[in-house]
């Protein structure tokens, strides 16, 4: 088991390294010279040369990548060209909102998806309604959901704020409810459909028949045999859900005017603020890779057959 | 009083919206400590009959007739009574232990679950389970409790399933082809253990198998199913000497003889009918070498003959002839 965990950890680090090269390199393939940008448009060649030297822009790619990586590992994400401030300072005030929003949405997705899926699989009548509901939900993109939710609950009913992220737990909950719902709708529908299929499949398994033949109560059969085993595919797909949340987060933060990583990424990209874009991209990719790594570990806990390292 | 009494059991299963008959007419009883072998080809309905006893048929199945455990109607049991029946009185050993034991829970979870479910204390249950594991020949029982099913061989896992069945101290054991999914080398070991522990504890058993010889070896009586009908029910010792039904004779003749091998195995001509294909007459008539006109028109009732029962119009006339000509020619 420890061998399997070790292998997963090594592959996680390698994935992160490769991703970091990609992120650092991609921006230098983009058109536009950062030195021109820094100089403010009307720069003489001499000024540009000075900037290139002080910002180390003329050094070989891998030297610059290495310096950047060492900095990142020491918690230094670079200096924003636009704000003239360390990127870490700029991110500090924004990370909290995004983490809150993503966790809020993830909770809604997992709780809502699993409960709806389980109901749909166990109860024929509820199942029909939930299937229709989730098919519709699956087709609603988060930006459409965002606009619809703002129109109904913020503008018409006035129950929730139109924009902003609030301060303090209760205010944050209140401000981020609509964004989290917008972010969660299609993923909840997806998780519900997946759960329904997984539970249906487990219900038909022979070992479930055995449990029933032994007089195990229906509640225990569902919890310990059906849902317990269905959690394996559900967990695997949940990892991918997080990827969707990170991408969707960018859209939803823009729509609701939330000052988080997603909206910061959009701003920085528009302003060609290289260091900021790199930093946010790296954080998003690292989150995705690490979450998937954790999901892998959790799968080992759920499925003992994976622990031998053969599967 | 008989442990199990099945009267005119008929079962229909929903197939593509329509009910399809898988069992026509099964009447069978098992006394205390008695082992009855339920023998038949695939599709004859033998697994359905054993599942009907414990009400484990698929949703939507229609069950007719009567099943009584110690006089109580199983079909009429409410939820609580059915649970009590399943947790205390009856236990089932399934064919494929690999599929029939939850792969993600430990052997200990599996064995203890049924005992904890009926309210036993964990320590007592654990001690009982360890004792019964040792009794079925599982080495290092305490270590096994922590292992997962995929860490055990098929033969060992089937012993675990037998242990699970014995652990609840049932009165009636239902064994659905308990050795069919195992390696040939472990089949006999597992069968010997199942047989020995059953006799020791005086359990009644319904032993479902396609293997007539095996059933004759471990059971007191043999009941033969064909296309959803019970066609013969005889003391196990009578089977070779005193065959009653042409189908049973055909089954016996189709087995390879390890002592005097024949160049070619005998086979019953034609293909086995499914229960829903059966016409008005005797279900076996289309394949029977001894069928006369009456056999195709009129369904034979199961009637008492000597020590057993048989459903064949010509049982008396054919007595003696069947054993002499074990491989009747084709008649189609």
Coordinates of C-alpha atoms in Angstrom, one line a residue:
Chain A
X1 CA 0.0 0.0 0.0
X2 CA 2.8 2.5 0.9
X3 CA 4.5 1.6 -2.4
X4 CA 1.3 2.6 -4.3
X5 CA 1.1 5.8 -2.3
X6 CA 4.8 6.6 -3.1
X7 CA 4.2 6.0 -6.8
X8 CA 1.2 8.3 -6.8
X9 CA 3.2 11.0 -5.0
X10 CA 6.1 10.8 -7.4
X11 CA 3.8 11.0 -10.4
X12 CA 2.0 14.0 -8.8
X13 CA 5.3 15.9 -8.4
X14 CA 6.3 15.1 -12.0
X15 CA 2.9 16.3 -13.3
X16 CA 3.2 19.6 -11.4
X17 CA 6.7 20.2 -12.8
X18 CA 5.6 19.5 -16.4
X19 CA 2.6 21.8 -15.9
X20 CA 4.8 24.6 -14.5
X21 CA 7.1 24.5 -17.6
X22 CA 3.9 24.7 -19.7
X23 CA 2.5 27.6 -17.8
X24 CA 5.8 29.5 -17.7
X25 CA 6.5 28.8 -21.3
X26 CA 3.1 29.5 -22.8
X27 CA 3.1 33.2 -21.9
X28 CA 6.4 33.7 -23.8
X29 CA 4.8 32.3 -26.9
X30 CA 2.1 34.9 -26.7
X31 CA 2.6 38.0 -28.9
X32 CA 3.9 41.3 -27.3
X33 CA 7.1 42.2 -25.5
X34 CA 6.8 42.6 -21.8
X35 CA 9.5 45.2 -21.8
X36 CA 7.5 47.5 -24.1
X37 CA 4.6 47.1 -21.8
X38 CA 6.6 48.0 -18.7
X39 CA 8.1 51.0 -20.4
X40 CA 4.6 52.4 -21.1
X41 CA 4.5 52.4 -24.9
X42 CA 6.9 55.1 -26.0
X43 CA 10.3 53.6 -25.1
X44 CA 13.6 54.1 -26.7
X45 CA 15.7 51.0 -27.5
X46 CA 18.1 52.0 -24.7
X47 CA 15.3 52.1 -22.1
X48 CA 14.0 48.7 -23.4
X49 CA 17.5 47.2 -23.1
X50 CA 17.7 48.5 -19.5
X51 CA 14.4 47.0 -18.6
X52 CA 15.3 43.7 -20.3
X53 CA 18.5 43.6 -18.2
X54 CA 16.9 44.5 -14.8
X55 CA 14.0 42.1 -15.4
X56 CA 16.3 39.4 -16.7
X57 CA 14.2 39.2 -19.9
X58 CA 17.3 38.5 -22.1
X59 CA 18.5 35.4 -20.3
X60 CA 17.9 31.9 -21.7
X61 CA 14.4 30.4 -21.1
X62 CA 15.5 27.7 -18.7
X63 CA 17.6 30.1 -16.6
X64 CA 14.6 32.3 -16.2
X65 CA 12.3 29.3 -15.6
X66 CA 14.6 28.0 -12.9
X67 CA 14.8 31.4 -11.1
X68 CA 11.0 31.6 -11.2
X69 CA 10.6 28.1 -9.9
X70 CA 13.0 28.6 -7.1
X71 CA 11.1 31.8 -6.2
X72 CA 7.8 30.0 -6.3
X73 CA 9.0 27.3 -4.1
X74 CA 10.1 30.0 -1.6
X75 CA 6.7 31.5 -1.7
X76 CA 7.7 34.3 -4.1
X77 CA 5.3 34.4 -7.1
X78 CA 7.0 37.4 -8.7
X79 CA 6.3 41.1 -9.1
X80 CA 3.2 42.4 -10.9
X81 CA 4.2 44.6 -13.8
X82 CA 0.9 46.4 -13.6
X83 CA 0.4 47.0 -9.8
X84 CA 4.1 47.1 -9.0
X85 CA 3.4 44.9 -6.0
X86 CA 4.4 41.3 -5.2
X87 CA 1.8 38.9 -6.7
X88 CA 1.4 37.2 -3.3
X89 CA 0.1 40.4 -1.8
X90 CA -2.3 40.8 -4.7
X91 CA -3.5 37.2 -4.3
X92 CA -3.8 37.3 -0.5
X93 CA -7.1 39.2 -0.5
X94 CA -8.6 37.2 -3.3
X95 CA -7.8 33.6 -2.6
X96 CA -10.2 33.4 0.3
X97 CA -13.2 34.4 -1.8
X98 CA -12.4 31.8 -4.4
X99 CA -11.7 29.0 -2.0
X100 CA -15.0 29.8 -0.2
X101 CA -16.9 29.8 -3.4
X102 CA -15.4 26.6 -4.7
X103 CA -15.9 24.7 -1.4
X104 CA -19.5 26.0 -1.2
X105 CA -20.2 24.8 -4.7
X106 CA -18.5 21.5 -4.1
X107 CA -20.5 20.8 -1.0
X108 CA -23.8 21.6 -2.9
X109 CA -22.7 19.3 -5.7
X110 CA -21.7 16.3 -3.7
X111 CA -24.5 16.5 -1.1
X112 CA -27.2 17.4 -3.7
X113 CA -25.9 15.1 -6.4
X114 CA -25.6 12.0 -4.2
X115 CA -28.9 12.5 -2.5
X116 CA -30.8 13.2 -5.7
X117 CA -29.0 10.2 -7.5
X118 CA -29.8 7.9 -4.6
X119 CA -33.4 8.9 -4.5
X120 CA -33.7 8.5 -8.3
X121 CA -32.2 5.0 -8.1
X122 CA -34.3 3.8 -5.2
X123 CA -37.7 5.4 -5.8
X124 CA -39.3 4.8 -9.2
X125 CA -41.6 7.9 -9.1
X126 CA -39.1 10.3 -7.7
X127 CA -36.7 8.8 -10.2
X128 CA -38.7 9.9 -13.2
X129 CA -39.0 13.5 -12.0
X130 CA -35.3 13.7 -11.0
X131 CA -34.2 12.3 -14.4
X132 CA -36.1 15.1 -16.2
X133 CA -34.7 17.7 -13.8
X134 CA -31.1 16.6 -14.1
X135 CA -31.3 16.3 -17.9
X136 CA -32.4 20.0 -18.0
X137 CA -29.9 21.0 -15.3
X138 CA -27.1 19.3 -17.3
X139 CA -27.8 21.6 -20.2
X140 CA -27.6 24.9 -18.2
X141 CA -24.2 26.6 -18.5
X142 CA -23.1 28.5 -15.4
X143 CA -23.2 31.9 -17.1
X144 CA -26.8 31.4 -18.1
X145 CA -27.6 30.2 -14.6
X146 CA -25.8 33.2 -13.2
X147 CA -27.9 35.7 -15.2
X148 CA -31.2 33.9 -14.5
X149 CA -30.4 33.7 -10.7
X150 CA -29.5 37.4 -10.5
X151 CA -32.6 38.4 -12.4
X152 CA -35.0 36.4 -10.2
X153 CA -33.4 36.3 -6.8
X154 CA -31.5 39.6 -6.7
X155 CA -33.3 42.0 -8.9
X156 CA -37.0 40.8 -8.7
X157 CA -37.2 39.3 -5.3
X158 CA -34.2 41.1 -3.7
X159 CA -33.3 38.1 -1.5
X160 CA -29.6 38.1 -2.4
X161 CA -27.0 40.8 -3.3
X162 CA -26.3 41.4 -6.9
X163 CA -22.6 41.4 -6.6
X164 CA -19.6 41.3 -4.2
X165 CA -18.4 38.7 -1.8
X166 CA -19.1 40.0 1.7
X167 CA -17.0 39.9 4.8
X168 CA -17.5 37.6 7.7
X169 CA -18.8 34.0 7.5
X170 CA -22.6 34.8 7.4
X171 CA -22.2 37.7 5.0
X172 CA -20.0 35.6 2.8
X173 CA -22.5 32.8 2.8
X174 CA -25.2 35.2 1.9
X175 CA -23.2 36.9 -0.9
X176 CA -21.8 33.7 -2.4
X177 CA -25.0 31.5 -2.3
X178 CA -26.2 32.5 -5.8
X179 CA -22.7 32.2 -7.3
X180 CA -22.2 28.8 -5.7
X181 CA -25.6 27.7 -7.0
X182 CA -24.8 28.9 -10.5
X183 CA -21.5 27.1 -10.4
X184 CA -23.1 23.9 -9.0
X185 CA -26.2 23.4 -11.1
X186 CA -24.9 21.4 -14.1
X187 CA -22.3 19.5 -11.9
X188 CA -25.0 18.6 -9.4
X189 CA -27.1 17.2 -12.3
X190 CA -24.1 15.3 -13.6
X191 CA -23.2 13.8 -10.2
X192 CA -26.9 12.9 -9.7
X193 CA -27.0 11.0 -12.9
X194 CA -23.7 9.3 -12.2
X195 CA -24.9 8.3 -8.7
X196 CA -28.1 7.0 -10.0
X197 CA -26.3 4.8 -12.6
X198 CA -23.8 3.6 -10.0
X199 CA -26.4 2.8 -7.4
X200 CA -28.6 1.0 -9.9
X201 CA -25.6 -1.1 -11.0
X202 CA -24.7 -2.0 -7.4
X203 CA -28.3 -2.9 -6.5
X204 CA -28.1 -5.7 -9.1
X205 CA -24.9 -7.1 -7.8
X206 CA -24.8 -10.7 -6.4
X207 CA -23.3 -9.6 -3.1
X208 CA -26.3 -7.4 -2.5
X209 CA -28.5 -10.4 -3.1
X210 CA -26.4 -12.2 -0.5
X211 CA -26.9 -9.4 2.0
X212 CA -30.7 -9.5 1.5
X213 CA -30.7 -13.3 1.8
X214 CA -29.1 -12.9 5.2
X215 CA -31.9 -10.6 6.5
X216 CA -29.7 -7.5 6.6
X217 CA -32.1 -4.5 7.0
X218 CA -32.8 -2.5 3.8
X219 CA -31.1 0.6 5.4
X220 CA -27.9 -1.3 6.1
X221 CA -27.9 -3.0 2.6
X222 CA -28.2 0.4 1.0
X223 CA -25.6 2.1 3.2
X224 CA -23.0 -0.6 3.6
X225 CA -23.2 -2.5 0.3
X226 CA -24.9 -0.4 -2.3
X227 CA -23.8 3.2 -1.5
X228 CA -20.5 2.1 -0.1
X229 CA -19.5 0.4 -3.3
X230 CA -21.1 3.1 -5.6
X231 CA -18.9 5.7 -3.9
X232 CA -15.9 4.3 -5.8
X233 CA -17.0 5.5 -9.3
X234 CA -18.6 8.6 -7.7
X235 CA -15.4 9.6 -6.0
X236 CA -13.3 9.1 -9.2
X237 CA -15.6 11.4 -11.2
X238 CA -15.7 14.0 -8.3
X239 CA -12.0 14.7 -9.0
X240 CA -12.8 15.7 -12.5
X241 CA -15.7 17.8 -11.2
X242 CA -13.2 20.0 -9.4
X243 CA -11.5 20.8 -12.8
X244 CA -14.9 21.9 -14.1
X245 CA -15.4 24.1 -11.0
X246 CA -12.1 25.8 -11.4
X247 CA -12.9 26.7 -15.0
X248 CA -16.4 27.6 -14.2
X249 CA -15.2 29.7 -11.3
X250 CA -13.6 32.2 -13.7
X251 CA -17.0 32.8 -15.4
X252 CA -19.1 33.0 -12.3
X253 CA -16.7 35.5 -10.5
X254 CA -17.0 37.8 -13.5
X255 CA -20.7 37.5 -13.7
X256 CA -21.2 38.2 -9.9
X257 CA -18.4 40.7 -9.6
X258 CA -16.6 38.7 -7.0
X259 CA -13.1 39.7 -6.3
X260 CA -11.4 36.3 -6.5
X261 CA -8.8 34.4 -8.4
X262 CA -11.0 33.9 -11.5
X263 CA -11.8 37.6 -12.0
X264 CA -8.1 38.5 -11.2
X265 CA -7.0 36.0 -13.9
X266 CA -9.2 37.6 -16.5
X267 CA -8.0 41.2 -15.6
X268 CA -4.3 40.2 -15.5
X269 CA -4.7 38.5 -18.9
X270 CA -6.2 41.6 -20.4
X271 CA -3.5 43.7 -18.9
X272 CA -0.7 41.3 -20.0
X273 CA 0.4 41.1 -16.3
X274 CA 2.7 38.1 -16.9
X275 CA 3.7 37.3 -13.4
X276 CA 0.1 37.4 -12.1
X277 CA -1.3 35.2 -14.9
X278 CA 1.5 32.7 -14.3
X279 CA 0.9 32.7 -10.6
X280 CA -2.9 32.2 -10.8
X281 CA -2.6 29.6 -13.6
X282 CA -0.1 27.7 -11.5
X283 CA -2.3 27.8 -8.4
X284 CA -5.3 26.6 -10.4
X285 CA -3.4 23.8 -12.1
X286 CA -1.7 22.8 -8.8
X287 CA -5.1 22.7 -7.1
X288 CA -6.5 20.5 -9.8
X289 CA -3.5 18.1 -9.7
X290 CA -3.4 17.9 -5.9
X291 CA -7.2 17.4 -5.6
X292 CA -6.9 14.6 -8.1
X293 CA -4.0 13.1 -6.1
X294 CA -6.2 13.2 -2.9
X295 CA -9.0 11.6 -4.8
X296 CA -6.6 8.9 -5.8
X297 CA -5.6 8.3 -2.2
X298 CA -9.3 8.3 -1.1
X299 CA -10.0 5.6 -3.8
X300 CA -7.3 3.5 -2.1
X301 CA -9.2 3.8 1.1
X302 CA -12.5 3.0 -0.6
X303 CA -11.4 0.1 -2.7
X304 CA -9.0 -2.4 -1.1
X305 CA -8.4 -4.1 -4.5
X306 CA -6.4 -1.1 -5.7
X307 CA -4.0 -1.3 -2.7
X308 CA -2.1 -4.3 -4.1
X309 CA -0.6 -2.1 -6.8
X310 CA -1.7 -4.5 -9.6
X311 CA -4.9 -2.7 -10.5
Chain B
X1 CA -43.3 -31.5 11.1
X2 CA -41.4 -31.0 8.0
X3 CA -38.8 -28.2 7.9
X4 CA -39.8 -27.2 4.4
X5 CA -42.9 -27.9 2.4
X6 CA -43.3 -26.7 -1.1
X7 CA -46.8 -27.2 -2.6
X8 CA -47.5 -26.7 -6.3
X9 CA -45.0 -23.9 -6.5
X10 CA -45.1 -22.0 -9.8
X11 CA -43.1 -18.9 -10.6
X12 CA -43.4 -16.3 -13.3
X13 CA -40.8 -13.7 -14.0
X14 CA -41.2 -10.4 -15.9
X15 CA -39.4 -10.5 -19.2
X16 CA -39.7 -7.5 -21.4
X17 CA -43.0 -6.5 -19.8
X18 CA -44.7 -9.9 -20.0
X19 CA -44.7 -12.5 -17.3
X20 CA -42.9 -15.7 -18.4
X21 CA -43.2 -19.0 -16.5
X22 CA -39.9 -20.4 -15.1
X23 CA -41.4 -22.9 -12.7
X24 CA -44.6 -24.9 -13.4
X25 CA -45.3 -27.2 -10.6
X26 CA -43.0 -28.2 -7.8
X27 CA -44.1 -30.1 -4.8
X28 CA -41.4 -31.1 -2.4
X29 CA -40.8 -31.5 1.3
X30 CA -37.7 -31.7 3.5
X31 CA -37.8 -33.3 6.9
X32 CA -35.6 -32.3 9.9
X33 CA -31.9 -33.1 9.1
X34 CA -32.8 -34.4 5.7
X35 CA -30.8 -33.4 2.6
X36 CA -32.7 -33.2 -0.7
X37 CA -30.8 -32.8 -4.0
X38 CA -32.6 -30.6 -6.6
X39 CA -31.2 -31.7 -9.9
X40 CA -31.7 -30.4 -13.4
X41 CA -30.2 -28.8 -16.5
X42 CA -29.5 -25.1 -16.8
X43 CA -32.9 -23.3 -17.2
X44 CA -34.8 -26.1 -15.5
X45 CA -35.7 -23.6 -12.7
X46 CA -33.7 -25.1 -9.9
X47 CA -32.1 -21.9 -8.8
X48 CA -35.5 -20.1 -9.0
X49 CA -37.0 -22.8 -6.8
X50 CA -34.3 -22.3 -4.1
X51 CA -34.6 -18.5 -4.3
X52 CA -38.3 -18.7 -3.9
X53 CA -37.9 -20.4 -0.6
X54 CA -36.1 -17.4 0.8
X55 CA -38.2 -14.9 -1.2
X56 CA -35.2 -13.7 -3.2
X57 CA -36.9 -13.6 -6.6
X58 CA -36.4 -10.5 -8.8
X59 CA -38.9 -7.7 -8.3
X60 CA -42.1 -8.2 -10.2
X61 CA -42.0 -12.0 -10.0
X62 CA -45.3 -13.7 -9.5
X63 CA -45.3 -16.7 -7.1
X64 CA -48.2 -19.2 -6.9
X65 CA -48.6 -22.1 -4.6
X66 CA -47.4 -22.4 -1.1
X67 CA -44.1 -22.5 0.7
X68 CA -44.1 -23.4 4.4
X69 CA -41.2 -23.3 6.8
X70 CA -42.1 -25.3 10.0
X71 CA -45.7 -24.8 9.1
X72 CA -45.5 -21.0 8.6
X73 CA -46.2 -19.7 5.2
X74 CA -43.1 -18.0 3.8
X75 CA -45.1 -16.1 1.1
X76 CA -47.4 -14.6 3.7
X77 CA -44.6 -13.3 6.0
X78 CA -44.5 -9.6 6.7
X79 CA -41.3 -7.7 6.7
X80 CA -40.4 -8.4 10.3
X81 CA -41.2 -12.1 10.1
X82 CA -39.3 -12.5 6.8
X83 CA -36.3 -10.8 8.5
X84 CA -36.5 -13.1 11.4
X85 CA -36.8 -16.1 9.1
X86 CA -33.7 -15.0 7.1
X87 CA -31.6 -14.1 10.2
X88 CA -32.3 -17.1 12.3
X89 CA -33.8 -20.1 10.4
X90 CA -32.4 -20.3 6.9
X91 CA -29.0 -19.6 5.3
X92 CA -28.0 -19.7 1.7
X93 CA -24.7 -20.7 0.1
X94 CA -24.3 -19.2 -3.3
X95 CA -22.5 -20.5 -6.4
X96 CA -19.8 -17.9 -6.9
X97 CA -18.3 -16.6 -3.6
X98 CA -16.2 -14.0 -5.5
X99 CA -19.4 -12.3 -6.8
X100 CA -21.5 -13.0 -3.8
X101 CA -19.3 -11.5 -1.1
X102 CA -18.8 -7.7 -1.1
X103 CA -15.3 -7.2 -2.5
X104 CA -14.6 -3.9 -0.6
X105 CA -15.4 -5.1 2.9
X106 CA -13.3 -7.4 5.0
X107 CA -14.1 -11.1 5.7
X108 CA -14.7 -10.1 9.3
X109 CA -17.3 -7.5 8.3
X110 CA -19.0 -10.1 6.1
X111 CA -19.1 -12.9 8.7
X112 CA -20.0 -10.6 11.7
X113 CA -22.7 -8.6 9.8
X114 CA -25.4 -11.2 10.0
X115 CA -24.8 -11.8 13.8
X116 CA -24.6 -8.1 14.7
X117 CA -27.7 -7.5 12.6
X118 CA -29.7 -9.7 15.0
X119 CA -28.4 -8.0 18.0
X120 CA -25.6 -10.2 19.2
X121 CA -22.7 -8.7 21.1
X122 CA -19.6 -8.1 19.0
X123 CA -17.2 -10.1 21.2
X124 CA -19.6 -13.1 21.3
X125 CA -20.2 -12.9 17.5
X126 CA -16.4 -12.7 16.9
X127 CA -15.7 -15.8 19.0
X128 CA -18.5 -17.7 17.2
X129 CA -17.3 -16.7 13.8
X130 CA -13.7 -17.7 14.6
X131 CA -14.9 -21.1 15.8
X132 CA -16.9 -21.7 12.7
X133 CA -14.1 -20.6 10.4
X134 CA -11.9 -23.2 12.1
X135 CA -14.6 -25.8 11.7
X136 CA -14.7 -25.4 8.0
X137 CA -11.0 -25.7 7.8
X138 CA -9.9 -22.1 7.4
X139 CA -6.4 -21.7 8.8
X140 CA -5.5 -18.6 10.9
X141 CA -9.1 -17.5 11.3
X142 CA -8.2 -14.3 13.2
X143 CA -6.0 -13.1 10.4
X144 CA -8.6 -14.0 7.8
X145 CA -11.1 -11.6 9.5
X146 CA -8.9 -8.7 8.6
X147 CA -8.3 -9.8 5.0
X148 CA -10.3 -8.8 1.9
X149 CA -12.0 -11.3 -0.4
X150 CA -9.5 -10.7 -3.2
X151 CA -6.7 -11.9 -0.9
X152 CA -8.3 -15.4 -0.6
X153 CA -8.5 -18.2 -3.1
X154 CA -11.9 -19.3 -4.5
X155 CA -12.0 -22.5 -2.4
X156 CA -11.1 -20.6 0.7
X157 CA -13.7 -17.9 0.0
X158 CA -16.4 -20.6 -0.5
X159 CA -15.5 -22.0 2.9
X160 CA -16.0 -18.5 4.3
X161 CA -19.4 -18.4 2.7
X162 CA -20.2 -21.8 4.2
X163 CA -19.0 -20.5 7.6
X164 CA -21.2 -17.5 7.2
X165 CA -24.2 -19.8 6.6
X166 CA -23.3 -22.0 9.6
X167 CA -22.6 -19.1 11.9
X168 CA -26.2 -18.1 12.2
X169 CA -27.1 -21.7 13.3
X170 CA -30.0 -22.1 10.8
X171 CA -32.3 -25.1 10.6
X172 CA -32.4 -25.1 6.8
X173 CA -29.5 -24.7 4.5
X174 CA -30.0 -23.7 0.9
X175 CA -27.0 -24.5 -1.3
X176 CA -27.1 -23.3 -4.9
X177 CA -24.4 -25.1 -6.8
X178 CA -21.9 -24.4 -4.1
X179 CA -19.0 -26.0 -5.9
X180 CA -19.7 -25.2 -9.5
X181 CA -17.6 -22.0 -9.7
X182 CA -14.6 -23.6 -8.0
X183 CA -11.5 -25.4 -9.4
X184 CA -12.0 -29.1 -9.8
X185 CA -9.3 -29.7 -7.2
X186 CA -11.0 -27.7 -4.5
X187 CA -14.6 -28.8 -5.4
X188 CA -14.4 -32.1 -3.5
X189 CA -12.7 -30.5 -0.4
X190 CA -15.4 -27.9 -0.1
X191 CA -18.2 -30.5 -0.7
X192 CA -16.8 -32.8 2.0
X193 CA -16.7 -30.0 4.5
X194 CA -20.2 -28.8 3.7
X195 CA -21.5 -32.4 3.9
X196 CA -19.7 -33.1 7.2
X197 CA -20.7 -29.9 9.0
X198 CA -24.3 -30.3 7.8
X199 CA -24.6 -33.8 9.1
X200 CA -22.9 -32.9 12.4
X201 CA -25.3 -30.1 13.1
X202 CA -28.3 -32.0 11.8
X203 CA -29.3 -29.3 9.3
X204 CA -31.9 -29.8 6.6
X205 CA -30.5 -29.0 3.2
X206 CA -31.8 -28.2 -0.2
X207 CA -28.9 -28.9 -2.5
X208 CA -29.2 -27.4 -6.0
X209 CA -26.9 -29.0 -8.6
X210 CA -26.7 -30.2 -12.2
X211 CA -24.6 -33.1 -11.0
X212 CA -26.8 -36.1 -10.3
X213 CA -24.0 -38.3 -9.0
X214 CA -22.8 -35.6 -6.6
X215 CA -26.4 -35.1 -5.3
X216 CA -26.8 -38.8 -4.9
X217 CA -23.6 -39.0 -2.9
X218 CA -24.5 -36.2 -0.3
X219 CA -28.3 -36.3 -0.2
X220 CA -30.9 -38.5 1.2
X221 CA -33.4 -37.9 -1.6
X222 CA -33.1 -36.6 -5.2
X223 CA -35.7 -34.4 -6.8
X224 CA -35.3 -34.0 -10.6
X225 CA -36.5 -30.9 -12.3
X226 CA -37.2 -30.7 -16.0
X227 CA -38.4 -27.5 -17.7
X228 CA -40.0 -26.2 -14.6
X229 CA -41.7 -29.5 -13.6
X230 CA -40.7 -31.8 -10.8
X231 CA -40.5 -35.1 -12.7
X232 CA -39.1 -37.5 -10.1
X233 CA -38.4 -37.6 -6.4
X234 CA -36.7 -40.7 -5.1
X235 CA -34.4 -41.9 -2.3
X236 CA -30.8 -41.3 -3.4
X237 CA -30.0 -45.0 -3.2
X238 CA -32.8 -45.9 -5.6
X239 CA -31.5 -43.9 -8.4
X240 CA -29.1 -46.4 -9.9
X241 CA -31.1 -49.5 -9.2
X242 CA -34.6 -48.3 -9.6
X243 CA -35.0 -45.6 -12.2
X244 CA -38.5 -44.3 -12.7
X245 CA -38.3 -41.4 -15.2
X246 CA -36.8 -41.6 -18.7
X247 CA -35.3 -38.2 -18.2
X248 CA -33.4 -39.2 -15.0
X249 CA -32.2 -42.3 -16.9
X250 CA -30.9 -40.1 -19.7
X251 CA -29.1 -37.8 -17.3
X252 CA -27.4 -40.7 -15.6
X253 CA -26.4 -42.2 -19.0
X254 CA -24.9 -38.9 -20.1
X255 CA -22.3 -38.9 -17.4
X256 CA -18.8 -40.0 -18.2
X257 CA -18.0 -43.3 -16.6
X258 CA -14.5 -43.2 -15.0
X259 CA -14.4 -47.0 -14.6
X260 CA -15.4 -48.1 -18.1
X261 CA -15.0 -45.1 -20.4
X262 CA -17.1 -45.2 -23.5
X263 CA -15.7 -43.9 -26.8
X264 CA -18.4 -41.3 -27.1
X265 CA -20.5 -39.7 -24.3
X266 CA -24.2 -40.4 -24.6
X267 CA -26.4 -37.4 -24.8
X268 CA -30.2 -36.9 -24.5
X269 CA -31.3 -36.1 -28.0
X270 CA -32.8 -32.7 -28.7
X271 CA -32.3 -29.6 -26.6
X272 CA -33.6 -28.9 -23.2
X273 CA -36.9 -26.9 -23.3
X274 CA -37.3 -23.8 -21.3
X275 CA -40.2 -23.8 -18.9
X276 CA -42.2 -21.3 -21.0
X277 CA -41.9 -23.4 -24.1
X278 CA -43.7 -26.4 -22.7
X279 CA -46.9 -27.6 -24.5
X280 CA -49.9 -29.5 -23.2
X281 CA -48.3 -32.9 -22.7
X282 CA -45.4 -34.1 -20.7
X283 CA -42.5 -31.6 -20.9
X284 CA -40.0 -34.3 -21.7
X285 CA -42.1 -36.1 -24.4
X286 CA -40.5 -34.4 -27.4
X287 CA -37.1 -35.9 -26.4
X288 CA -38.3 -39.1 -24.8
X289 CA -37.5 -42.4 -26.5
X290 CA -40.5 -44.0 -24.8
X291 CA -43.1 -41.4 -25.5
X292 CA -46.5 -42.6 -26.8
X293 CA -49.4 -40.5 -28.0
X294 CA -50.8 -40.0 -24.5
X295 CA -47.5 -38.4 -23.4
X296 CA -47.8 -35.6 -26.0
X297 CA -51.5 -34.9 -25.1
X298 CA -51.8 -35.2 -21.4
X299 CA -49.6 -33.9 -18.7
X300 CA -48.6 -36.6 -16.2
X301 CA -49.3 -35.9 -12.6
X302 CA -46.6 -36.4 -10.0
X303 CA -47.7 -39.6 -8.2
X304 CA -46.4 -41.8 -5.5
X305 CA -44.6 -45.0 -6.7
X306 CA -42.8 -47.2 -4.3
X307 CA -40.5 -45.1 -2.1
X308 CA -40.6 -42.1 -4.3
X309 CA -42.8 -40.0 -6.7
X310 CA -42.7 -39.8 -10.4
X311 CA -44.5 -37.9 -13.2
X312 CA -44.6 -40.3 -16.0
X313 CA -47.5 -42.1 -17.6
X314 CA -45.5 -45.2 -18.4
X315 CA -43.5 -45.4 -15.1
X316 CA -44.8 -48.9 -14.2
X317 CA -44.4 -50.4 -17.7
X318 CA -40.9 -49.1 -18.1
X319 CA -39.7 -50.3 -14.7
X320 CA -36.5 -52.3 -15.3
X321 CA -36.2 -51.3 -18.9
X322 CA -34.7 -47.9 -18.3
X323 CA -31.6 -49.1 -16.4
X324 CA -31.1 -51.8 -19.1
X325 CA -31.1 -49.3 -21.9
X326 CA -29.5 -46.1 -20.5
X327 CA -28.9 -44.6 -23.9
X328 CA -32.3 -44.6 -25.7
X329 CA -32.0 -43.6 -29.4
X330 CA -33.4 -40.4 -30.8
X331 CA -37.1 -40.1 -31.3
X332 CA -37.6 -36.8 -33.0

